[in-house]
Amino acid sequence: MTHWETLSDQYAAMAERKITDLFEDTNRARDFAAQAGDMYFDYSKTNIDDTTRATLLALARDANVESRREEMFTGVHINETEDRAVLHTALRNLDGGAVMVDGKDVMPAVLDTLTGMRRYADEVRSGHYTDVVNIGIGGSDLGPAMAVRALAPYHDGPRCHFVSNVDGADIADTLRGLDAKKTLVIVASKTFTTIETMTNARTARAWMTDHGGDPARQFAALSTAQDKTADFGIDPARVFGFEDWVGGRYSVWGPIGLSLMIAIGPKAFDAFLRGAQAMDVHFRAAELHESLPVLLALVGIWHNQIGGHATRAVLPYDERLGLLPSYLQQLEMESNGKGVQRSGANCPRHTGPVVWGAAGTNGQHAFYQLIHQGTRVIPCEFLLAAEGHEPELAHHHQLLVANCLAQSKALMQGRTLEEACTIAATKGFTGDELDRQARHRIFPGNRPSTTLLYPQLDPFTLGQIIALYEHRVFVEGIILDIISFDQWGVELGKELATSLQPIVEGTKDASGEDPSTAALIDYIHRYGS
Ligand code: F6P
């Protein structure tokens, strides 16, 4: 019997068991929690018991998570379809030793680039710039945008803006009101070919020229393609390069993080890197049963592949982590949204879940209704700081904490018909109407969640959180035997957009298109200008 089959049997066998029953073990809260530094992960509010956990750990061990992890950290080409190493960890290897890729230590170049970024960030922060506009998309946008917002209390540099969408509304709304003479534009693109980014970069350049700025001085670039940044006219002194072993969605730690470094300063950026490095050290050294990334991954596998819950809600009770769900959407869905295994064979089970969510408490007043009473079970991941950044508003934070803890408790406990009847009776309902009203007030409960606690959302902690999720995605990918580091699934749409562009522009007719697409284009032509 495979571990997968054993887990399915265990899942079926516990169908009648409640999560609350598991707390008959008075040590459960302690035994189903783990810590990395001062970060605390509680997974006791899931229906995982000792036996299931042992099987999940055996699944991870037999998938060679430990040896594959070493391959990643030591520069083996684990991105097999692109024949590349996967070494975002080298970007935060501040006090680590050599990291060899294809026989060469990459650390001297990584540290040189970091020194150059620090120098440039200091220059921008002390110069005349009031605003910085980062133009990028996907990993060249979401990482710095999410982190700049998350670290707002540390923001003492120029204002930072992020333009990603090719929809002209994005750049128009961003540039409106900015002073072109005091704005720095950073073009962030690993490939420097992404159509959205290059279109926005050209528009920004024209805007700057038209409004008295000087693109020759006020543009910087972050890219692996230095020939292309030169063709665009960006002075090599303001180009910060990186290697192809940094995937787009893993790139915030290097040059793609320049806007973050400008916002919070090189010292705080170092703390951000050190937080991630601390998580790397934990991931590499901890036993599987104590490893936060492994435990997060195994809980995910239990809920998605074994339990069949197709989505996962990420619910940070931390307003400044409002972009974390979007960031994790790319990290998790681009990495593990695959249909074939490493060998090319079709995946025998579902791969990555749909990841979504929003900051609490806002989500409570929007979609939590479905999470509590809907017919689908949505495993939830709560994140919460022990302390906020507004000591004068401590009562706000206490309310936030109470709400977060109340949600996971409510999901687990639910409310029985009997309890609902008591409530309906206090409202004056009697007889059949009492029963009818009570049924609407039942909460099924037994809905799983995990909670990640940290002292405060500072740069170090944010680094820990992001690295934790990166490694979780890695572990899930290894267990599913997929390649988490390519993204072929985005190619077809890009190719078709390129071939549709002349038809939309009216320089080519739509005769070769499928009838649906042709009809849609016809409408656009009739109503558009
Ligand atoms: O289309 C997907 C993608 O390749 C992402 O993986 C990447 O983060 C994004 O596009 C942007 O790519 P680039 O940094 O090369 O512009």
Coordinates of C-alpha atoms and ligand atoms in Angstrom, one line a residue:
M1 CA 0.0 0.0 0.0
T2 CA 1.4 3.4 -0.9
H3 CA 1.5 6.3 1.6
W4 CA -1.1 8.0 -0.6
E5 CA -3.5 5.1 -0.2
T6 CA -2.9 4.9 3.5
L7 CA -3.7 8.6 3.9
S8 CA -6.9 8.2 1.9
D9 CA -7.9 5.4 4.2
Q10 CA -7.1 7.4 7.2
Y11 CA -9.1 10.3 5.8
A12 CA -12.1 8.1 5.3
A13 CA -11.8 6.5 8.7
M14 CA -11.9 9.8 10.5
A15 CA -15.0 11.0 8.7
E16 CA -17.1 11.0 11.9
R17 CA -14.4 12.3 14.1
K18 CA -14.5 16.0 15.1
I19 CA -11.3 18.1 15.5
T20 CA -12.6 19.0 18.9
D21 CA -12.5 15.3 19.9
L22 CA -8.7 15.4 19.3
F23 CA -8.3 17.8 22.2
E24 CA -9.2 15.0 24.6
D25 CA -5.4 14.7 24.4
T26 CA -4.6 17.5 26.7
N27 CA -1.1 17.9 25.1
R28 CA -2.5 18.4 21.6
A29 CA -2.1 22.2 21.5
R30 CA 1.6 21.7 22.4
D31 CA 2.3 18.7 20.3
F32 CA 0.7 20.0 17.1
A33 CA 2.6 23.2 17.0
A34 CA 6.1 24.0 16.0
Q35 CA 8.5 26.9 16.3
A36 CA 11.2 28.4 14.1
G37 CA 13.0 31.2 16.0
D38 CA 10.2 33.2 17.6
M39 CA 7.7 32.2 14.9
Y40 CA 5.0 29.8 16.1
F41 CA 2.9 27.6 13.8
D42 CA -0.2 26.0 15.3
Y43 CA -1.8 23.1 13.3
S44 CA -3.8 21.6 16.2
K45 CA -7.1 22.8 14.7
T46 CA -6.9 20.3 11.9
N47 CA -8.1 16.7 11.8
I48 CA -4.5 15.4 11.7
D49 CA -3.7 13.0 14.5
D50 CA -0.4 11.2 15.4
T51 CA -0.9 8.4 13.0
T52 CA -1.8 10.6 10.1
R53 CA 1.2 12.9 10.8
A54 CA 3.5 9.9 10.9
T55 CA 2.2 8.9 7.4
L56 CA 2.5 12.4 6.1
L57 CA 6.1 12.6 7.3
A58 CA 6.9 9.2 5.8
L59 CA 5.4 10.5 2.5
A60 CA 7.8 13.5 2.7
R61 CA 10.8 11.3 3.6
D62 CA 10.2 8.8 0.9
A63 CA 9.8 11.6 -1.7
N64 CA 13.4 12.5 -0.8
V65 CA 12.5 16.0 0.5
E66 CA 15.8 16.1 2.4
S67 CA 18.1 15.2 -0.4
R68 CA 16.2 17.3 -2.9
R69 CA 16.4 20.2 -0.5
E70 CA 20.2 19.9 -0.5
E71 CA 20.2 19.8 -4.3
M72 CA 18.4 23.1 -4.3
F73 CA 20.7 24.8 -1.8
T74 CA 23.8 23.5 -3.6
G75 CA 23.0 24.6 -7.1
V76 CA 21.9 21.4 -8.8
H77 CA 19.8 22.1 -11.9
I78 CA 16.5 21.2 -10.4
N79 CA 14.6 23.4 -12.8
E80 CA 14.9 20.6 -15.3
T81 CA 12.8 21.9 -18.2
E82 CA 14.9 25.1 -18.3
D83 CA 18.1 23.4 -17.2
R84 CA 18.8 25.9 -14.4
A85 CA 19.7 25.9 -10.8
V86 CA 17.2 27.4 -8.3
L87 CA 19.2 29.6 -6.0
H88 CA 17.2 32.5 -4.7
T89 CA 18.6 31.4 -1.3
A90 CA 22.0 32.6 -2.5
L91 CA 20.7 36.1 -2.6
R92 CA 20.2 36.1 1.2
N93 CA 23.2 34.0 2.0
L94 CA 24.8 37.0 3.8
D95 CA 27.1 35.1 6.1
G96 CA 27.1 31.8 4.4
G97 CA 30.0 30.2 2.5
A98 CA 30.5 29.7 -1.2
V99 CA 27.5 28.7 -3.3
M100 CA 28.7 26.8 -6.4
V101 CA 26.8 26.8 -9.7
D102 CA 28.3 24.9 -12.5
G103 CA 31.7 24.9 -10.7
K104 CA 31.7 28.6 -10.0
D105 CA 31.1 30.4 -6.6
V106 CA 28.3 32.9 -7.3
M107 CA 28.6 34.7 -3.9
P108 CA 31.2 37.3 -4.9
A109 CA 28.9 38.6 -7.7
V110 CA 25.8 38.4 -5.5
L111 CA 27.5 40.5 -2.7
D112 CA 29.0 42.9 -5.3
T113 CA 25.5 43.6 -6.7
L114 CA 24.1 44.0 -3.2
T115 CA 26.8 46.6 -2.4
G116 CA 26.0 48.5 -5.7
M117 CA 22.3 48.4 -4.8
R118 CA 23.0 49.8 -1.3
R119 CA 25.1 52.6 -2.7
Y120 CA 22.5 53.5 -5.3
A121 CA 19.6 53.3 -2.8
D122 CA 21.4 55.6 -0.5
E123 CA 22.0 58.0 -3.4
V124 CA 18.3 58.0 -4.3
R125 CA 17.2 58.3 -0.7
S126 CA 19.4 61.3 -0.1
G127 CA 18.9 62.9 -3.5
H128 CA 16.1 65.1 -4.9
Y129 CA 13.7 62.3 -5.8
T130 CA 10.2 62.5 -4.2
D131 CA 8.8 59.4 -6.0
V132 CA 9.9 56.1 -7.4
V133 CA 7.9 54.2 -9.9
N134 CA 8.6 50.5 -10.3
I135 CA 7.4 49.2 -13.6
G136 CA 7.2 45.4 -13.7
I137 CA 4.7 42.5 -13.6
G138 CA 4.3 39.2 -11.8
G139 CA 7.4 38.5 -9.8
S140 CA 8.9 41.8 -10.8
D141 CA 6.0 43.6 -9.2
L142 CA 4.3 41.5 -6.6
G143 CA 7.3 40.9 -4.3
P144 CA 8.4 44.5 -3.9
A145 CA 4.8 45.9 -4.0
M146 CA 3.7 43.5 -1.2
A147 CA 6.8 44.1 0.9
V148 CA 6.8 47.9 0.6
R149 CA 3.2 47.9 1.8
A150 CA 4.0 45.4 4.6
L151 CA 6.9 47.5 5.9
A152 CA 5.2 50.8 5.8
P153 CA 6.3 51.7 9.4
Y154 CA 9.9 51.4 8.2
H155 CA 9.4 53.5 5.1
D156 CA 11.5 56.6 5.3
G157 CA 12.6 57.0 1.6
P158 CA 10.7 58.5 -1.4
R159 CA 7.2 57.4 -2.1
C160 CA 7.0 54.2 -4.1
H161 CA 4.5 53.3 -6.8
F162 CA 4.0 50.1 -8.7
V163 CA 2.7 49.9 -12.3
S164 CA 2.1 46.5 -13.7
N165 CA -1.0 46.2 -15.9
V166 CA -0.8 47.0 -19.6
D167 CA -4.2 48.6 -19.1
G168 CA -3.2 52.3 -19.7
A169 CA -5.3 53.1 -16.7
D170 CA -2.6 51.8 -14.4
I171 CA 0.2 54.0 -15.6
A172 CA -2.1 57.0 -16.3
D173 CA -3.4 57.0 -12.7
T174 CA 0.1 56.5 -11.3
L175 CA 1.9 59.2 -13.2
R176 CA -0.9 61.8 -12.8
G177 CA 0.2 64.3 -10.2
L178 CA 3.9 63.1 -10.1
D179 CA 6.7 65.6 -10.9
A180 CA 8.6 64.2 -13.8
K181 CA 11.7 66.0 -12.7
K182 CA 11.7 64.4 -9.3
T183 CA 10.6 60.9 -10.3
L184 CA 12.9 57.8 -10.7
V185 CA 11.5 55.1 -12.9
I186 CA 12.8 51.6 -12.3
V187 CA 12.1 49.1 -15.1
A188 CA 12.0 45.7 -13.4
S189 CA 12.0 42.7 -15.8
K190 CA 14.1 39.6 -15.6
T191 CA 13.8 39.1 -19.4
F192 CA 13.4 42.7 -20.4
T193 CA 11.0 41.5 -23.1
T194 CA 7.7 41.3 -21.2
I195 CA 5.2 43.2 -23.4
E196 CA 3.3 44.8 -20.5
T197 CA 6.5 46.1 -18.8
M198 CA 8.1 47.3 -22.0
T199 CA 5.0 49.1 -23.1
N200 CA 4.6 50.8 -19.7
A201 CA 8.4 51.7 -19.7
R202 CA 8.1 53.4 -23.1
T203 CA 5.0 55.3 -22.0
A204 CA 6.8 56.4 -18.8
R205 CA 9.9 57.5 -20.9
A206 CA 7.7 59.6 -23.2
W207 CA 5.9 61.1 -20.2
M208 CA 9.2 62.0 -18.5
T209 CA 10.5 63.6 -21.7
D210 CA 7.3 65.6 -22.3
H211 CA 7.2 66.9 -18.7
G212 CA 10.8 68.1 -18.4
G213 CA 12.5 65.1 -16.9
D214 CA 15.6 63.4 -18.2
P215 CA 15.1 59.6 -18.9
A216 CA 18.9 59.3 -19.5
R217 CA 19.4 60.1 -15.8
Q218 CA 16.2 59.1 -14.2
F219 CA 15.7 55.5 -15.4
A220 CA 17.2 52.4 -13.7
A221 CA 16.8 48.8 -14.7
L222 CA 16.7 45.4 -13.0
S223 CA 17.3 42.6 -15.3
T224 CA 19.3 39.5 -16.4
A225 CA 19.4 40.9 -20.0
Q226 CA 21.9 43.7 -19.9
D227 CA 22.1 43.9 -23.7
K228 CA 18.4 44.8 -23.8
T229 CA 18.6 47.4 -21.0
A230 CA 21.4 49.0 -23.0
D231 CA 19.3 49.0 -26.2
F232 CA 16.5 50.7 -24.2
G233 CA 19.1 53.4 -23.4
I234 CA 19.6 52.8 -19.6
D235 CA 23.1 53.7 -18.4
P236 CA 24.9 50.5 -17.3
A237 CA 25.8 52.3 -14.0
R238 CA 22.1 52.1 -13.1
V239 CA 21.5 48.5 -14.2
F240 CA 21.4 45.9 -11.5
G241 CA 21.8 42.4 -12.9
F242 CA 21.1 38.9 -11.7
E243 CA 21.4 35.4 -13.0
D244 CA 18.8 33.1 -14.6
W245 CA 18.9 30.9 -11.5
V246 CA 16.7 33.4 -9.8
G247 CA 13.1 32.7 -10.7
G248 CA 10.8 35.7 -11.2
R249 CA 8.5 34.8 -8.3
Y250 CA 11.5 34.3 -6.1
S251 CA 13.4 37.5 -7.0
V252 CA 12.5 40.0 -4.4
W253 CA 15.7 39.3 -2.5
G254 CA 18.0 40.7 -5.1
P255 CA 17.8 43.6 -7.6
I256 CA 14.1 43.2 -8.0
G257 CA 13.9 44.4 -4.4
L258 CA 15.5 47.7 -5.2
S259 CA 12.3 49.8 -4.7
L260 CA 11.9 48.1 -1.3
M261 CA 15.5 49.0 -0.4
I262 CA 15.0 52.6 -1.5
A263 CA 11.8 52.7 0.6
I264 CA 13.1 51.3 3.9
G265 CA 16.9 51.8 3.5
P266 CA 19.7 49.3 3.1
K267 CA 19.9 48.5 6.8
A268 CA 16.3 47.4 7.1
F269 CA 16.6 45.6 3.7
D270 CA 19.5 43.6 5.2
A271 CA 17.3 42.6 8.1
F272 CA 14.7 41.4 5.6
L273 CA 17.4 39.2 4.0
R274 CA 18.5 38.0 7.4
G275 CA 15.0 36.9 8.2
A276 CA 14.8 34.8 5.1
Q277 CA 18.3 33.4 5.7
A278 CA 17.2 32.4 9.2
M279 CA 14.3 30.5 7.7
D280 CA 16.7 28.9 5.2
V281 CA 18.9 27.7 8.0
H282 CA 15.9 26.3 9.8
F283 CA 14.6 24.6 6.7
R284 CA 18.0 23.0 6.0
A285 CA 18.7 21.8 9.5
A286 CA 15.4 21.0 11.2
E287 CA 14.1 17.5 11.4
L288 CA 11.1 17.0 9.1
H289 CA 8.7 16.8 12.0
E290 CA 10.0 20.2 13.4
S291 CA 10.3 22.0 10.1
L292 CA 7.8 24.7 9.6
P293 CA 7.9 24.6 5.7
V294 CA 7.5 20.8 5.8
L295 CA 4.6 21.0 8.2
L296 CA 2.8 23.7 6.2
A297 CA 3.3 21.6 3.1
L298 CA 2.0 18.4 4.7
V299 CA -1.1 20.2 6.1
G300 CA -1.7 21.5 2.6
I301 CA -1.3 18.0 1.0
W302 CA -3.7 16.5 3.7
H303 CA -6.4 19.1 2.9
N304 CA -6.0 19.3 -0.9
Q305 CA -4.8 16.1 -2.3
I306 CA -6.2 13.8 0.3
G307 CA -9.2 15.7 1.6
G308 CA -10.2 17.1 -1.9
H309 CA -10.5 20.7 -0.7
A310 CA -9.5 22.6 -3.9
T311 CA -8.9 26.0 -2.4
R312 CA -6.9 27.4 0.5
A313 CA -7.7 30.8 2.1
V314 CA -4.7 32.9 3.3
L315 CA -6.1 35.3 5.9
P316 CA -3.5 37.7 7.4
Y317 CA -4.9 39.6 10.4
D318 CA -2.4 42.2 9.5
E319 CA -3.6 45.0 7.2
R320 CA -0.2 45.6 5.9
L321 CA -0.1 42.0 4.6
G322 CA -3.1 42.8 2.4
L323 CA -1.1 41.9 -0.8
L324 CA 0.2 38.6 0.7
P325 CA -2.6 36.6 -0.8
S326 CA -1.9 38.0 -4.3
Y327 CA 1.8 37.4 -3.8
L328 CA 1.2 33.8 -2.7
Q329 CA -1.2 33.3 -5.6
Q330 CA 1.8 33.7 -8.0
L331 CA 4.2 31.9 -5.8
E332 CA 2.0 28.9 -5.3
M333 CA -0.1 28.7 -8.4
E334 CA 2.6 29.5 -10.9
S335 CA 4.9 27.1 -9.1
N336 CA 2.7 24.1 -8.4
G337 CA -0.1 24.6 -11.0
K338 CA 1.2 21.8 -13.2
G339 CA -0.4 18.8 -14.9
V340 CA 2.6 16.5 -15.5
Q341 CA 5.2 15.0 -13.3
R342 CA 8.9 15.3 -13.8
S343 CA 9.0 12.4 -16.1
G344 CA 6.3 14.0 -18.3
A345 CA 3.6 11.5 -17.2
N346 CA 0.2 12.9 -16.3
C347 CA -0.1 13.8 -12.6
P348 CA -2.0 11.0 -10.9
R349 CA -3.7 13.4 -8.5
H350 CA -4.5 17.1 -8.2
T351 CA -1.6 19.5 -7.9
G352 CA -1.5 23.0 -6.4
P353 CA -4.7 24.4 -4.8
V354 CA -6.4 27.6 -5.7
V355 CA -4.9 30.2 -3.2
W356 CA -6.9 33.2 -2.3
G357 CA -7.7 35.4 0.6
A358 CA -7.7 38.9 2.0
A359 CA -6.7 40.7 5.2
G360 CA -8.8 40.3 8.3
T361 CA -11.1 41.7 9.6
N362 CA -12.3 42.9 6.2
G363 CA -12.9 39.5 4.8
Q364 CA -15.2 38.7 7.7
H365 CA -17.7 41.1 6.3
A366 CA -17.4 39.7 2.8
F367 CA -16.7 36.1 2.2
Y368 CA -16.5 34.4 5.6
Q369 CA -20.2 33.6 5.4
L370 CA -19.3 30.9 2.8
I371 CA -16.3 29.8 4.8
H372 CA -18.5 29.2 7.9
Q373 CA -21.8 28.0 6.5
G374 CA -21.2 27.2 2.8
T375 CA -21.3 23.7 1.5
R376 CA -17.6 23.6 0.7
V377 CA -14.8 23.2 3.3
I378 CA -12.1 25.9 2.8
P379 CA -9.0 25.2 4.9
C380 CA -7.9 28.6 6.3
E381 CA -4.4 29.9 7.1
F382 CA -4.4 32.7 9.7
L383 CA -1.4 35.0 10.2
L384 CA -1.2 37.3 13.2
A385 CA 1.3 39.5 15.0
A386 CA 1.5 39.6 18.8
E387 CA 2.1 43.3 18.6
G388 CA 1.1 46.1 16.2
H389 CA 3.1 49.1 15.2
E390 CA 0.7 51.6 16.8
P391 CA 1.2 51.5 20.6
E392 CA -1.2 54.4 20.9
L393 CA -3.9 52.2 19.3
A394 CA -3.3 49.0 21.3
H395 CA -7.0 48.5 21.7
H396 CA -7.3 48.2 17.9
H397 CA -4.7 45.4 18.0
Q398 CA -6.5 43.6 20.8
L399 CA -9.7 43.7 18.8
L400 CA -7.8 42.3 15.8
V401 CA -6.3 39.5 17.9
A402 CA -9.7 38.6 19.4
N403 CA -11.3 38.5 16.0
C404 CA -8.6 36.3 14.5
L405 CA -8.7 33.8 17.3
A406 CA -12.5 33.9 17.3
Q407 CA -12.6 32.9 13.6
S408 CA -10.4 29.8 14.0
K409 CA -12.4 28.8 17.1
A410 CA -15.7 29.3 15.4
L411 CA -14.6 27.3 12.4
M412 CA -13.6 24.4 14.6
Q413 CA -16.4 24.5 17.1
G414 CA -19.4 25.4 15.0
R415 CA -22.8 25.7 16.5
T416 CA -25.2 22.8 17.0
L417 CA -28.9 22.7 16.3
E418 CA -29.6 22.6 20.0
E419 CA -27.5 25.8 20.6
A420 CA -29.1 27.4 17.6
C421 CA -32.6 26.6 19.0
T422 CA -31.7 28.3 22.2
I423 CA -30.7 31.4 20.3
A424 CA -33.9 31.3 18.1
A425 CA -36.0 30.9 21.3
T426 CA -34.5 34.0 22.8
K427 CA -35.7 35.9 19.7
G428 CA -39.2 34.8 20.4
F429 CA -39.6 32.0 17.8
T430 CA -41.6 28.9 18.8
G431 CA -42.8 25.6 17.3
D432 CA -41.9 24.9 13.6
E433 CA -40.8 28.4 13.0
L434 CA -38.3 28.1 15.8
D435 CA -36.9 24.9 14.2
R436 CA -36.8 26.7 10.8
Q437 CA -35.1 29.7 12.1
A438 CA -32.6 27.7 14.1
R439 CA -31.5 25.7 11.1
H440 CA -30.3 28.9 9.4
R441 CA -28.2 29.6 12.5
I442 CA -26.3 26.2 12.6
F443 CA -22.6 26.3 11.9
P444 CA -21.3 22.8 10.9
G445 CA -17.9 23.5 12.5
N446 CA -15.1 20.9 12.2
R447 CA -13.5 23.2 9.6
P448 CA -9.7 23.1 9.7
S449 CA -7.4 26.0 10.0
T450 CA -3.8 26.8 11.0
T451 CA -2.4 29.9 12.6
L452 CA 1.1 31.4 12.2
L453 CA 2.1 33.8 14.9
Y454 CA 5.0 36.2 15.0
P455 CA 6.1 39.0 17.4
Q456 CA 5.7 42.0 15.0
L457 CA 5.7 42.5 11.3
D458 CA 9.2 43.9 11.0
P459 CA 11.7 43.4 8.1
F460 CA 13.2 40.3 9.6
T461 CA 9.9 38.7 10.2
L462 CA 8.6 39.5 6.7
G463 CA 11.7 37.8 5.3
Q464 CA 11.0 34.8 7.5
I465 CA 7.4 34.6 6.3
I466 CA 8.1 34.8 2.6
A467 CA 10.9 32.3 2.8
L468 CA 8.7 30.0 4.8
Y469 CA 6.1 30.0 2.0
E470 CA 8.8 29.6 -0.7
H471 CA 10.0 26.4 1.0
R472 CA 6.5 25.2 1.6
V473 CA 5.8 25.4 -2.1
F474 CA 9.1 23.6 -2.8
V475 CA 8.2 20.7 -0.4
E476 CA 4.7 20.3 -1.9
G477 CA 6.3 20.3 -5.4
I478 CA 8.7 17.6 -4.4
I479 CA 6.0 15.4 -2.9
L480 CA 3.8 15.9 -6.0
D481 CA 6.9 15.1 -8.1
I482 CA 6.4 18.1 -10.3
I483 CA 8.8 20.9 -11.4
S484 CA 7.9 23.9 -9.4
F485 CA 10.3 26.3 -11.1
D486 CA 9.1 26.7 -14.7
Q487 CA 5.9 28.3 -15.9
W488 CA 5.1 27.0 -19.4
G489 CA 1.4 27.6 -18.7
V490 CA 1.7 31.3 -19.3
E491 CA 3.3 31.0 -22.8
L492 CA 0.3 30.1 -25.0
G493 CA -1.7 33.1 -24.0
K494 CA 1.3 35.4 -24.6
E495 CA 1.8 33.9 -28.1
L496 CA -1.9 34.3 -29.0
A497 CA -2.0 37.9 -27.7
T498 CA 0.9 38.7 -30.0
S499 CA -0.9 37.1 -33.0
L500 CA -4.2 38.8 -32.1
Q501 CA -2.7 42.3 -31.8
P502 CA -2.7 43.2 -35.5
I503 CA -6.3 42.0 -35.8
V504 CA -7.3 44.2 -32.9
E505 CA -5.4 47.1 -34.4
G506 CA -7.2 46.5 -37.7
T507 CA -4.2 45.8 -39.8
K508 CA -5.1 42.2 -40.3
D509 CA -8.6 40.6 -40.8
A510 CA -10.1 38.1 -38.4
S511 CA -10.9 35.5 -41.0
G512 CA -8.6 32.9 -39.5
E513 CA -10.0 33.2 -36.0
D514 CA -12.5 31.0 -34.3
P515 CA -16.1 32.4 -34.6
S516 CA -16.4 33.4 -30.9
T517 CA -13.1 35.4 -30.9
A518 CA -14.0 36.9 -34.3
A519 CA -17.4 38.1 -33.0
L520 CA -15.8 39.6 -29.9
I521 CA -13.3 41.5 -32.0
D522 CA -16.2 42.7 -34.2
Y523 CA -17.9 44.2 -31.2
I524 CA -14.7 45.9 -30.1
H525 CA -14.3 47.4 -33.5
R526 CA -17.9 48.6 -33.7
Y527 CA -17.8 50.2 -30.2
G528 CA -14.1 51.1 -29.8
S529 CA -12.4 54.1 -31.4
Ligands
F6P1 O1 4.4 35.4 -17.4 C1 4.9 34.9 -16.2 C2 6.2 35.6 -15.9 O2 7.2 35.0 -16.6 C3 6.5 35.4 -14.4 O3 7.0 34.2 -14.0 C4 7.4 36.6 -14.2 O4 7.5 36.9 -12.8 C5 6.7 37.7 -15.0 O5 6.2 37.0 -16.1 C6 7.5 38.8 -15.4 O6 8.6 38.5 -16.1 P1 9.8 39.5 -16.4 O7 10.4 39.8 -15.0 O8 10.8 38.8 -17.3 O9 9.3 40.7 -17.0

